Structure formats: structure tokens, C-alpha cells
């Protein structure tokens, strides 16, 4: 008798300051649909024991993801999800382990291209975001040479990141979000992501239709700048679609897995 096929496997990374905990609603839904789901806390995020002062580059930040991808058995592939600023972490994983990834899902995420230096997308995003949109977010520096950190404030959480999210999830965010970084200084000196590795992994972009942090107009600009194999949209989703629309997001991801995984 032939062995039963292994379930398709999702690996998911989070946005800046967050952790694997953001997928607490999505994980049981995906698993109930018959798939494996592994959320990863990146370095100095979520339940990871590192301190931000110990993390100085995108490489350092993504070591937990690199370890998960390195452990994928030969001949198997995962569906990689990058949410928000975690799009850069997903891109780094794609560059390092393209043979381990069947499709990458950029979930209302920052999505670098292979034409420009890695900092191009975040530079464009910051240029289009007025300073008042950051509300009470702070941008201190740490280390020598200095690295810019990002410390989101409670007003920014409630009114931008989680503006449509249930009150329980807003409370979870206030309790759980840690200082983080986009590692802009590192991105500005890195080599481009390559067509041969990063560019070889099919990409699907999922738009969060009511996102106030990365507006849908910017999400669509990224897609125009860097076309993907499919675009999907989650209606009624703020910046945290896993909180506001977990059932719709689960359905969307299952469809992606069946078509591209």
C-alpha cells in the first residue's frame, strides 16, 4: 500500500515587532483544513529569546526562518507567508532556500524586487508615508554603527495597525508587540535579490483591502513594479487580516496551496 501523501506545509513569518502569536487564529483553521502550519518568531520577536541589541542585520533577524527552511526534507517544499514588514524576511528565505519553497505569499507585505537594491521598496514606502501617519511610533537607534529601531505606540496600534481588529486582539497587541527594526541600514548595503534564486520562486500577493498602515494603493504599486503570478484580495481586512478576517484568509491560503503549492 502506498504511503499517504504528506499534508502541504505553510511556514509563516510576521511583521515588525510582532511574533508567531499573530497566527493564533489562522493556525487552527489551516490545520483543520488538513494542512501543516508552522508560524515562526524571528530573532528578538515574539517568544524568541534574543534581544534587539543582539540583532544587527536581516540575516541575523531571519536565522529562525533559515533554520526552519534548512530542516525541510530534500524533495519537499513549503508555502512561505510573509506578512507586512515580514515580506523582507520571506524574500531573504527565498534567496537562501528557493528549492525549499513552492510559492511565496506576500500578505499585505513589503515586497522587494530584483531590479533595485533591497532598500528601494522601504525607501519608496517611507517617502509616501507622511510623518503624522506614524502617530506615536518612535524611531530610536541602537548599537555602533547605529541601527534604526521601530517602537510602535499604543495609538498607532489601535488606530492604524489594528483599527478594525476585535478589542481582544487590540489588547493582545498592546501586551505583546516588541521593539523591532526594518534593518534599513543593512538593506541599503545588501546586494540585490537575484532573479536566479529569489526570482525563481512563484509569488502571490494578497491585498488587505482596508489596510491603513500599508495602504492598498501602495500594495498595488508594488505589484505593478514587480508582477506576481496571482493577486487576491481580502475584503474588510485591516493591517492584521489574520485577526479581522481569519476565515476568509484561511480560504484564500487554501486556494493558493491547491493552485500553486
XYZ file of N, CA and C in Angstrom:
783
model
N 0.851 -1.200 0.000
C 0.000 0.000 0.000
C 0.884 1.246 0.000
N 0.574 2.183 -0.875
C 1.363 3.412 -0.957
C 1.182 4.251 0.302
N 2.266 4.915 0.719
C 2.186 5.782 1.896
C 1.319 6.998 1.577
N 0.592 7.447 2.594
C -0.248 8.627 2.416
C 0.631 9.852 2.161
N 0.182 10.707 1.260
C 0.938 11.917 0.960
C 0.975 12.838 2.172
N 2.108 13.480 2.391
C 2.220 14.422 3.494
C 1.358 15.643 3.204
N 0.740 16.231 4.241
C -0.048 17.451 4.004
C 0.845 18.590 3.566
N 0.300 19.477 2.741
C 1.052 20.658 2.349
C 1.348 21.502 3.585
N 2.490 22.159 3.554
C 3.051 22.781 4.759
C 3.207 24.286 4.551
N 2.536 25.069 5.380
C 2.710 26.518 5.414
C 3.753 26.883 6.472
N 4.644 27.811 6.132
C 5.555 28.423 7.095
C 5.294 29.925 7.029
N 5.038 30.547 8.183
C 4.595 31.941 8.188
C 5.468 32.801 9.087
N 5.873 33.964 8.556
C 6.594 34.943 9.370
C 5.752 36.216 9.497
N 6.042 36.983 10.502
C 5.239 38.105 10.966
C 5.864 39.431 10.578
N 5.161 40.506 10.892
C 5.668 41.848 10.664
C 6.528 42.349 11.805
N 7.058 43.548 11.641
C 7.993 44.137 12.604
C 7.348 44.257 13.980
N 8.072 43.809 15.003
C 7.619 43.929 16.384
C 6.661 42.852 16.834
N 6.175 42.046 15.908
C 5.198 41.015 16.242
C 5.887 39.667 16.450
N 5.178 38.582 16.325
C 5.761 37.266 16.544
C 4.826 36.199 16.013
N 5.200 34.958 16.222
C 4.377 33.841 15.755
C 2.963 33.902 16.317
N 2.794 34.582 17.448
C 1.482 34.661 18.104
C 0.413 35.299 17.222
N 0.790 36.091 16.205
C -0.237 36.738 15.384
C -1.063 35.721 14.601
N -0.557 34.498 14.481
C -1.262 33.475 13.707
C -2.106 32.546 14.584
N -2.432 32.979 15.801
C -3.136 32.081 16.713
C -4.533 31.721 16.218
N -5.181 32.584 15.441
C -6.487 32.252 14.871
C -6.349 31.440 13.581
N -5.331 31.761 12.806
C -5.185 31.132 11.497
C -4.667 29.705 11.597
N -3.744 29.435 12.505
C -3.136 28.112 12.620
C -4.181 27.004 12.795
N -5.115 27.098 13.753
C -6.085 26.004 13.894
C -7.014 25.874 12.690
N -7.306 26.968 12.026
C -8.168 26.904 10.841
C -7.466 26.188 9.690
N -6.205 26.527 9.468
C -5.437 25.883 8.402
C -5.266 24.392 8.708
N -4.980 24.072 9.959
C -4.779 22.667 10.327
C -6.074 21.880 10.242
N -7.195 22.515 10.586
C -8.486 21.839 10.457
C -8.813 21.542 8.996
N -8.242 22.336 8.080
C -8.458 22.121 6.646
C -7.524 21.047 6.085
N -6.655 20.495 6.951
C -5.822 19.375 6.523
C -4.400 19.725 6.133
N -3.909 20.887 6.555
C -2.568 21.328 6.201
C -1.712 21.469 7.463
N -0.412 21.489 7.270
C 0.517 21.772 8.357
C 0.795 23.274 8.364
N 0.904 23.861 9.555
C 1.113 25.310 9.658
C 2.150 25.583 10.736
N 3.277 26.182 10.335
C 4.366 26.498 11.254
C 4.602 27.996 11.279
N 4.142 28.699 12.321
C 4.473 30.122 12.455
C 5.834 30.261 13.135
N 6.611 31.216 12.689
C 7.976 31.386 13.181
C 8.132 32.763 13.812
N 8.671 32.806 15.034
C 9.079 34.080 15.632
C 10.517 34.355 15.218
N 10.732 35.472 14.542
C 12.068 35.839 14.107
C 12.897 36.331 15.301
N 14.171 36.570 15.096
C 15.069 36.916 16.199
C 14.624 38.206 16.888
N 14.594 38.170 18.221
C 14.187 39.301 19.067
C 12.729 39.666 18.877
N 11.912 38.719 18.443
C 10.487 38.955 18.222
C 9.675 37.836 18.866
N 8.450 38.164 19.258
C 7.575 37.147 19.838
C 8.229 36.457 21.014
N 8.224 35.111 20.976
C 8.799 34.342 22.083
C 10.258 33.988 21.864
N 10.903 34.608 20.867
C 12.325 34.370 20.649
C 13.137 35.054 21.742
N 14.163 34.377 22.239
C 14.901 34.867 23.392
C 15.932 35.944 23.114
N 16.224 36.224 21.856
C 17.206 37.257 21.536
C 16.709 38.640 21.943
N 17.634 39.527 22.262
C 17.328 40.939 22.470
C 17.628 41.695 21.176
N 16.880 42.768 20.935
C 17.061 43.512 19.693
C 18.499 43.995 19.544
N 19.146 44.346 20.639
C 20.514 44.846 20.582
C 21.483 43.807 20.001
N 21.079 42.525 20.021
C 21.922 41.448 19.502
C 21.687 41.190 18.014
N 20.717 41.876 17.421
C 20.303 41.587 16.048
C 20.619 42.809 15.194
N 21.555 42.652 14.254
C 22.067 43.832 13.552
C 21.860 43.780 12.043
N 21.238 42.739 11.539
C 21.085 42.621 10.088
C 19.872 41.758 9.764
N 19.444 41.825 8.507
C 18.352 40.965 8.066
C 18.749 39.496 8.188
N 20.014 39.208 7.959
C 20.488 37.822 8.140
C 20.277 37.368 9.584
N 20.731 38.189 10.547
C 20.571 37.830 11.958
C 19.095 37.654 12.315
N 18.278 38.567 11.832
C 16.844 38.573 12.143
C 16.155 37.308 11.646
N 16.595 36.804 10.497
C 15.898 35.684 9.865
C 16.495 34.323 10.196
N 17.442 34.254 11.102
C 18.046 32.954 11.431
C 16.987 31.914 11.824
N 15.975 32.247 12.648
C 14.964 31.216 12.952
C 14.245 30.693 11.705
N 13.953 31.557 10.742
C 13.335 31.111 9.496
C 14.308 30.270 8.689
N 15.557 30.698 8.613
C 16.554 29.914 7.876
C 16.669 28.504 8.452
N 16.594 28.388 9.763
C 16.697 27.069 10.392
C 15.505 26.186 10.026
N 14.320 26.775 9.983
C 13.132 26.009 9.597
C 13.247 25.548 8.147
N 13.649 26.450 7.265
C 13.754 26.078 5.850
C 14.864 25.055 5.622
N 15.982 25.183 6.316
C 17.080 24.229 6.164
C 16.654 22.819 6.572
N 15.699 22.739 7.518
C 15.248 21.443 8.025
C 14.184 20.776 7.152
N 13.687 21.487 6.138
C 12.702 20.878 5.236
C 13.388 19.732 4.492
N 12.821 18.518 4.541
C 13.485 17.372 3.904
C 13.691 17.579 2.407
N 14.752 16.987 1.891
C 15.047 17.084 0.468
C 13.864 16.557 -0.344
N 13.507 17.293 -1.361
C 12.394 16.898 -2.215
C 11.049 17.448 -1.780
N 10.988 18.028 -0.568
C 9.747 18.641 -0.091
C 9.847 20.155 -0.202
N 8.681 20.799 -0.286
C 8.631 22.247 -0.375
C 7.521 22.779 0.528
N 7.697 24.025 0.974
C 6.699 24.674 1.819
C 6.093 25.865 1.088
N 4.971 26.324 1.608
C 4.347 27.564 1.164
C 4.736 28.618 2.187
N 5.492 29.617 1.760
C 6.048 30.612 2.684
C 5.192 31.866 2.679
N 4.767 32.308 3.871
C 3.956 33.509 4.034
C 4.794 34.583 4.728
N 4.808 35.774 4.151
C 5.438 36.924 4.800
C 4.407 38.024 4.958
N 4.156 38.452 6.184
C 3.165 39.488 6.451
C 3.852 40.817 6.737
N 3.308 41.908 6.166
C 3.763 43.262 6.470
C 5.270 43.403 6.209
N 6.025 43.931 7.171
C 7.468 44.029 7.014
C 8.152 42.689 6.906
N 7.432 41.621 7.277
C 7.955 40.264 7.129
C 8.124 39.842 5.684
N 7.660 40.681 4.742
C 7.938 40.398 3.343
C 9.432 40.354 3.062
N 10.203 41.189 3.772
C 11.657 41.169 3.598
C 12.254 39.870 4.150
N 11.747 39.396 5.274
C 12.222 38.126 5.819
C 11.908 36.984 4.860
N 10.695 36.983 4.293
C 10.323 35.958 3.323
C 11.246 36.022 2.105
N 11.522 37.238 1.621
C 12.401 37.386 0.463
C 13.793 36.833 0.751
N 14.286 37.066 1.958
C 15.605 36.547 2.326
C 15.592 35.020 2.330
N 14.510 34.440 2.869
C 14.376 32.987 2.839
C 14.318 32.448 1.421
N 13.629 33.160 0.539
C 13.536 32.752 -0.866
C 14.902 32.792 -1.535
N 15.684 33.819 -1.226
C 17.025 33.945 -1.802
C 17.938 32.818 -1.324
N 17.805 32.433 -0.047
C 18.693 31.421 0.528
C 18.249 29.994 0.201
N 16.933 29.753 0.163
C 16.422 28.390 0.017
C 15.313 28.303 -1.031
N 15.545 28.736 -2.259
C 14.468 28.701 -3.253
C 13.967 27.290 -3.543
N 14.858 26.313 -3.413
C 14.474 24.928 -3.706
C 13.546 24.336 -2.644
N 13.386 25.030 -1.505
C 12.538 24.534 -0.428
C 11.152 25.185 -0.426
N 10.869 26.074 -1.384
C 9.639 26.879 -1.359
C 8.886 26.701 -2.676
N 7.630 26.254 -2.595
C 6.822 26.076 -3.806
C 6.207 27.389 -4.259
N 5.798 28.223 -3.320
C 5.212 29.522 -3.625
C 5.375 30.403 -2.394
N 5.583 31.692 -2.606
C 5.663 32.656 -1.513
C 4.436 33.550 -1.567
N 3.812 33.747 -0.411
C 2.621 34.585 -0.295
C 3.004 35.859 0.442
N 2.901 36.987 -0.247
C 3.150 38.283 0.383
C 1.795 38.811 0.845
N 1.600 38.751 2.161
C 0.316 39.093 2.780
C 0.344 40.559 3.200
N -0.309 41.415 2.414
C -0.206 42.885 2.546
C 1.163 43.285 3.096
N 2.178 42.846 2.342
C 3.563 42.930 2.798
C 4.383 43.865 1.930
N 5.528 44.280 2.466
C 6.550 44.931 1.672
C 7.230 43.856 0.822
N 7.298 44.078 -0.489
C 7.771 43.052 -1.418
C 8.908 43.608 -2.277
N 10.155 43.291 -1.945
C 11.275 43.790 -2.751
C 11.287 43.173 -4.142
N 11.991 43.843 -5.054
C 12.144 43.306 -6.401
C 13.591 42.871 -6.602
N 13.918 42.452 -7.811
C 15.299 42.054 -8.124
C 15.946 43.028 -9.100
N 15.302 44.173 -9.317
C 15.843 45.194 -10.216
C 16.628 46.257 -9.464
N 16.232 46.514 -8.227
C 16.794 47.599 -7.433
C 17.407 47.041 -6.155
N 18.168 47.863 -5.469
C 18.733 47.413 -4.205
C 17.609 47.123 -3.216
N 17.819 46.240 -2.247
C 16.733 45.822 -1.360
C 16.021 46.956 -0.638
N 16.716 48.070 -0.396
C 16.104 49.176 0.328
C 15.115 49.969 -0.520
N 15.040 49.701 -1.806
C 14.223 50.522 -2.711
C 12.765 50.580 -2.275
N 12.180 49.443 -1.944
C 10.747 49.405 -1.615
C 10.477 50.125 -0.300
N 11.288 49.883 0.726
C 11.049 50.551 2.002
C 11.316 52.050 1.870
N 12.291 52.441 1.063
C 12.537 53.871 0.832
C 11.321 54.518 0.158
N 10.756 53.841 -0.815
C 9.581 54.359 -1.521
C 8.385 54.441 -0.579
N 8.229 53.413 0.257
C 7.124 53.409 1.227
C 7.253 54.570 2.203
N 8.443 54.780 2.742
C 8.643 55.864 3.704
C 8.444 57.228 3.046
N 8.867 57.356 1.797
C 8.695 58.626 1.091
C 7.225 58.956 0.881
N 6.390 57.933 0.749
C 4.965 58.137 0.505
C 4.144 58.224 1.797
N 4.775 57.992 2.940
C 4.061 57.969 4.210
C 4.347 59.256 4.982
N 3.378 60.142 5.151
C 3.628 61.389 5.890
C 3.988 61.105 7.339
N 4.811 61.937 7.914
C 5.311 61.694 9.265
C 4.180 61.592 10.279
N 3.090 62.344 10.048
C 1.982 62.300 11.008
C 1.266 60.953 11.001
N 1.421 60.174 9.924
C 0.771 58.862 9.855
C 1.359 57.890 10.871
N 2.588 58.178 11.342
C 3.225 57.293 12.309
C 2.737 57.533 13.740
N 1.976 58.625 13.953
C 1.362 58.911 15.261
C 2.412 58.868 16.365
N 2.252 57.955 17.327
C 3.164 57.900 18.474
C 4.272 56.861 18.320
N 4.500 56.393 17.113
C 5.618 55.485 16.857
C 6.941 56.236 17.015
N 7.937 55.572 17.566
C 9.253 56.170 17.770
C 10.306 55.406 16.964
N 11.373 56.119 16.583
C 12.446 55.551 15.772
C 13.799 55.791 16.441
N 14.042 55.187 17.598
C 15.344 55.334 18.247
C 16.410 54.530 17.487
N 17.663 54.729 17.830
C 18.740 53.934 17.254
C 19.426 53.131 18.356
N 20.120 52.073 17.933
C 20.872 51.267 18.899
C 22.167 50.787 18.237
N 23.169 50.531 19.084
C 24.423 49.962 18.615
C 25.335 50.958 17.933
N 26.501 50.448 17.524
C 27.513 51.254 16.848
C 28.166 50.388 15.764
N 27.985 50.728 14.493
C 27.246 51.885 13.978
C 25.752 51.758 14.255
N 25.047 52.896 14.327
C 23.659 52.877 14.770
C 22.721 52.210 13.762
N 21.739 51.497 14.296
C 20.674 50.863 13.521
C 19.359 51.468 13.976
N 18.494 51.802 13.046
C 17.211 52.407 13.385
C 16.227 51.339 13.843
N 15.671 51.540 15.024
C 14.642 50.650 15.554
C 13.268 51.254 15.278
N 12.246 50.465 15.511
C 10.864 50.917 15.341
C 10.080 50.461 16.567
N 9.569 51.427 17.312
C 8.805 51.143 18.525
C 7.402 51.704 18.318
N 6.447 50.841 18.026
C 5.095 51.328 17.738
C 4.406 51.730 19.041
N 3.675 52.829 18.982
C 2.965 53.323 20.150
C 1.553 52.780 20.226
N 0.914 52.914 21.387
C -0.444 52.385 21.560
C -1.469 53.031 20.634
N -1.308 54.319 20.331
C -2.257 54.964 19.414
C -2.121 54.385 18.013
N -0.873 54.178 17.565
C -0.645 53.610 16.234
C -1.211 52.194 16.147
N -1.068 51.415 17.205
C -1.634 50.060 17.216
C -3.145 50.122 17.044
N -3.800 50.953 17.851
C -5.265 50.973 17.856
C -5.854 51.612 16.606
N -5.198 52.664 16.091
C -5.815 53.455 15.027
C -5.285 53.153 13.631
N -4.177 52.424 13.534
C -3.626 52.119 12.213
C -3.439 50.625 12.015
N -2.627 49.993 12.840
C -2.364 48.568 12.661
C -3.608 47.707 12.875
N -4.368 47.998 13.943
C -5.455 47.123 14.380
C -6.801 47.850 14.360
N -6.976 48.804 13.475
C -8.140 49.695 13.575
C -9.480 48.981 13.420
N -9.534 47.851 12.719
C -10.775 47.077 12.583
C -10.738 45.778 13.384
N -9.646 45.526 14.073
C -9.484 44.263 14.790
C -10.334 44.232 16.050
N -10.778 43.033 16.469
C -11.533 42.915 17.719
C -10.750 43.485 18.905
N -11.488 43.962 19.897
C -10.840 44.575 21.059
C -9.873 43.613 21.741
N -10.206 42.319 21.751
C -9.314 41.339 22.380
C -7.962 41.298 21.658
N -7.995 41.418 20.340
C -6.745 41.382 19.588
C -5.978 42.692 19.734
N -6.694 43.795 19.866
C -6.007 45.055 20.162
C -5.279 44.950 21.503
N -5.954 44.374 22.487
C -5.325 44.206 23.799
C -4.107 43.301 23.701
N -4.214 42.231 22.907
C -3.085 41.319 22.713
C -1.909 42.056 22.101
N -2.192 42.922 21.125
C -1.129 43.697 20.504
C -0.448 44.633 21.489
N -1.245 45.339 22.293
C -0.664 46.252 23.280
C 0.241 45.514 24.260
N -0.106 44.272 24.578
C 0.669 43.493 25.546
C 1.886 42.812 24.926
N 1.835 42.528 23.630
C 2.799 41.594 23.045
C 3.778 42.194 22.045
N 3.467 43.343 21.432
C 4.362 43.902 20.421
C 5.670 44.364 21.075
N 6.780 43.977 20.475
C 8.111 44.327 20.976
C 8.782 45.340 20.041
N 9.766 46.071 20.530
C 10.547 46.908 19.613
C 11.158 46.055 18.507
N 11.209 46.594 17.318
C 11.752 45.853 16.185
C 12.549 46.768 15.271
N 12.880 46.272 14.099
C 13.635 47.051 13.123
C 13.335 46.539 11.729
N 13.412 47.439 10.754
C 13.362 47.057 9.343
C 14.770 46.884 8.774
N 15.788 47.137 9.595
C 17.192 46.963 9.196
C 17.503 47.736 7.913
N 17.041 48.991 7.905
C 17.187 49.818 6.706
C 18.653 50.050 6.350
N 19.497 50.218 7.364
C 20.912 50.436 7.097
C 21.521 49.211 6.410
N 21.123 48.024 6.836
C 21.611 46.790 6.217
C 21.057 46.641 4.802
N 19.774 46.926 4.621
C 19.161 46.806 3.298
C 19.849 47.709 2.281
N 20.303 48.870 2.737
C 20.935 49.830 1.830
C 22.292 49.352 1.326
N 22.914 48.389 2.010
C 24.242 47.908 1.609
C 24.214 46.504 1.019
N 23.082 45.814 1.106
C 22.976 44.444 0.599
C 22.985 44.406 -0.923
N 23.415 43.260 -1.469
C 23.265 43.013 -2.899
C 21.786 42.859 -3.236
N 21.454 43.065 -4.493
C 20.080 42.850 -4.947
C 19.668 41.398 -4.723
N 18.377 41.182 -4.485
C 17.843 39.831 -4.554
C 17.952 39.380 -6.010
N 18.299 38.114 -6.232
C 18.625 37.674 -7.581
C 17.419 37.083 -8.305
N 17.426 37.226 -9.626
C 16.410 36.570 -10.451
C 16.547 35.056 -10.368
N 17.802 34.588 -10.268
C 18.057 33.153 -10.306
C 17.533 32.429 -9.065
N 17.492 33.106 -7.917
C 17.071 32.457 -6.672
C 15.746 33.052 -6.183
N 15.783 34.260 -5.676
C 14.540 34.922 -5.243
C 13.503 34.940 -6.358
N 13.930 35.318 -7.547
C 13.005 35.447 -8.663
C 12.489 34.138 -9.209
N 13.096 33.019 -8.816
C 12.649 31.718 -9.318
C 11.452 31.167 -8.552
N 11.131 31.758 -7.405
C 10.013 31.284 -6.583
C 8.737 32.024 -6.997
N 7.678 31.310 -7.391
C 6.424 31.998 -7.728
C 5.915 32.797 -6.536
N 5.358 33.981 -6.819
C 4.859 34.856 -5.762
C 3.384 35.174 -5.981
N 2.612 35.102 -4.904
C 1.221 35.543 -4.888
C 1.120 36.712 -3.917
N 0.415 37.748 -4.294
C 0.221 38.892 -3.391
C -1.228 38.914 -2.930
N -1.427 39.037 -1.608
C -2.762 39.132 -1.025
C -2.940 40.540 -0.473
N -3.889 41.269 -1.035
C -4.159 42.651 -0.630
C -5.147 42.667 0.542
N -4.823 43.421 1.575
C -5.776 43.700 2.655
C -6.483 45.002 2.291
N -7.777 44.901 1.990
C -8.492 46.000 1.333
C -8.664 47.239 2.202
N -8.606 47.093 3.539
C -8.826 48.234 4.431
C -7.582 48.565 5.257
N -6.423 48.219 4.736
C -5.161 48.432 5.455
C -4.858 49.930 5.528
N -4.662 50.457 6.726
C -4.297 51.858 6.908
C -2.792 52.042 7.068
N -2.069 50.957 7.311
C -0.629 51.063 7.541
C 0.156 50.948 6.239
N -0.119 49.921 5.457
C 0.417 49.812 4.100
C -0.794 49.923 3.175
N -1.128 51.116 2.728
C -2.385 51.327 2.004
C -2.498 50.441 0.758
N -3.712 50.037 0.403
C -3.902 49.233 -0.809
C -3.283 49.869 -2.052
N -3.265 51.197 -2.116
C -2.646 51.846 -3.279
C -1.162 51.512 -3.366
N -0.486 51.436 -2.220
C 0.934 51.075 -2.238
C 1.107 49.593 -2.507
N 0.227 48.776 -1.950
C 0.287 47.344 -2.241
C 0.179 47.108 -3.749
N -0.756 47.811 -4.394
C -0.952 47.642 -5.844
C 0.224 48.208 -6.633
N 0.825 49.297 -6.156
C 2.013 49.832 -6.823
C 3.137 48.804 -6.812
N 3.316 48.112 -5.694
C 4.361 47.083 -5.624
C 4.135 45.989 -6.665
N 2.876 45.599 -6.830
C 2.547 44.549 -7.800
C 2.836 45.026 -9.218
N 2.537 46.280 -9.505
C 2.833 46.842 -10.826
C 4.346 46.907 -11.050
N 5.082 47.235 -9.995
C 6.535 47.324 -10.071
C 7.192 45.958 -10.188
N 6.534 44.942 -9.646
C 7.151 43.617 -9.513
C 6.057 42.563 -9.679
N 5.597 42.288 -10.902
C 4.428 41.443 -11.135
C 4.537 40.050 -10.493
N 3.392 39.535 -10.087
C 3.297 38.248 -9.412
C 2.427 37.304 -10.235
N 2.371 36.024 -9.844
C 1.597 35.055 -10.619
C 0.102 35.161 -10.350
N -0.263 35.724 -9.191
C -1.687 35.878 -8.874
C -1.844 36.955 -7.803
N -2.937 37.687 -7.890
C -3.299 38.683 -6.875
C -4.655 38.308 -6.310
N -4.747 38.303 -4.979
C -6.011 38.049 -4.311
C -6.272 39.195 -3.340
N -7.510 39.362 -2.913
C -7.861 40.478 -2.036
C -8.791 39.997 -0.938
N -8.533 40.462 0.276
C -9.384 40.145 1.425
C -10.184 41.390 1.778
N -11.477 41.341 1.541
C -12.342 42.473 1.868
C -12.493 42.591 3.381
N -12.645 43.820 3.855
C -12.884 44.046 5.277
C -11.699 43.765 6.171
N -10.494 43.651 5.579
C -9.297 43.337 6.359
C -8.480 44.587 6.613
N -8.145 44.844 7.882
C -7.207 45.913 8.201
C -5.781 45.388 8.039
N -4.816 46.029 8.674
C -3.428 45.582 8.507
C -3.205 44.182 9.063
N -4.106 43.708 9.895
C -3.978 42.385 10.505
C -5.108 41.475 10.007
N -5.072 41.028 8.758
C -6.177 40.213 8.232
C -6.368 38.906 8.980
N -5.314 38.419 9.637
C -5.446 37.189 10.427
C -6.306 37.410 11.670
N -6.523 38.675 12.054
C -7.413 38.997 13.166
C -8.807 39.373 12.672
N -8.858 40.189 11.618
C -10.154 40.725 11.182
C -10.929 39.775 10.290
N -10.214 38.985 9.473
C -10.883 38.097 8.513
C -10.198 36.722 8.479
N -10.107 36.024 9.621
C -9.361 34.758 9.618
C -9.981 33.681 8.735
N -11.315 33.620 8.655
C -11.937 32.596 7.816
C -11.684 32.874 6.337
N -11.847 34.132 5.929
C -11.594 34.497 4.535
C -10.118 34.296 4.182
N -9.231 34.621 5.112
C -7.810 34.442 4.857
C -7.469 32.962 4.743
N -8.036 32.138 5.611
C -7.808 30.701 5.537
C -8.247 30.161 4.177
N -9.428 30.537 3.744
C -9.944 30.088 2.446
C -9.009 30.523 1.315
N -8.543 31.760 1.379
C -7.633 32.301 0.379
C -6.337 31.495 0.320
N -5.761 31.201 1.480
C -4.493 30.482 1.529
C -4.641 29.043 1.064
N -5.761 28.420 1.408
C -6.010 27.051 0.919
C -6.097 27.039 -0.601
N -6.775 28.029 -1.161
C -6.870 28.124 -2.632
C -5.476 28.283 -3.249
N -4.641 29.100 -2.630
C -3.274 29.286 -3.132
C -2.494 27.985 -3.052
N -2.634 27.263 -1.922
C -1.921 25.993 -1.753
C -2.323 24.979 -2.816
N -3.610 24.915 -3.119
C -4.094 23.935 -4.087
C -3.695 24.303 -5.512
N -3.562 25.574 -5.785
C -3.230 26.021 -7.141
C -1.724 26.089 -7.377
N -0.986 26.535 -6.365
C 0.431 26.825 -6.579
C 1.359 26.004 -5.676
N 0.822 25.375 -4.639
C 1.676 24.711 -3.647
C 2.217 23.369 -4.108
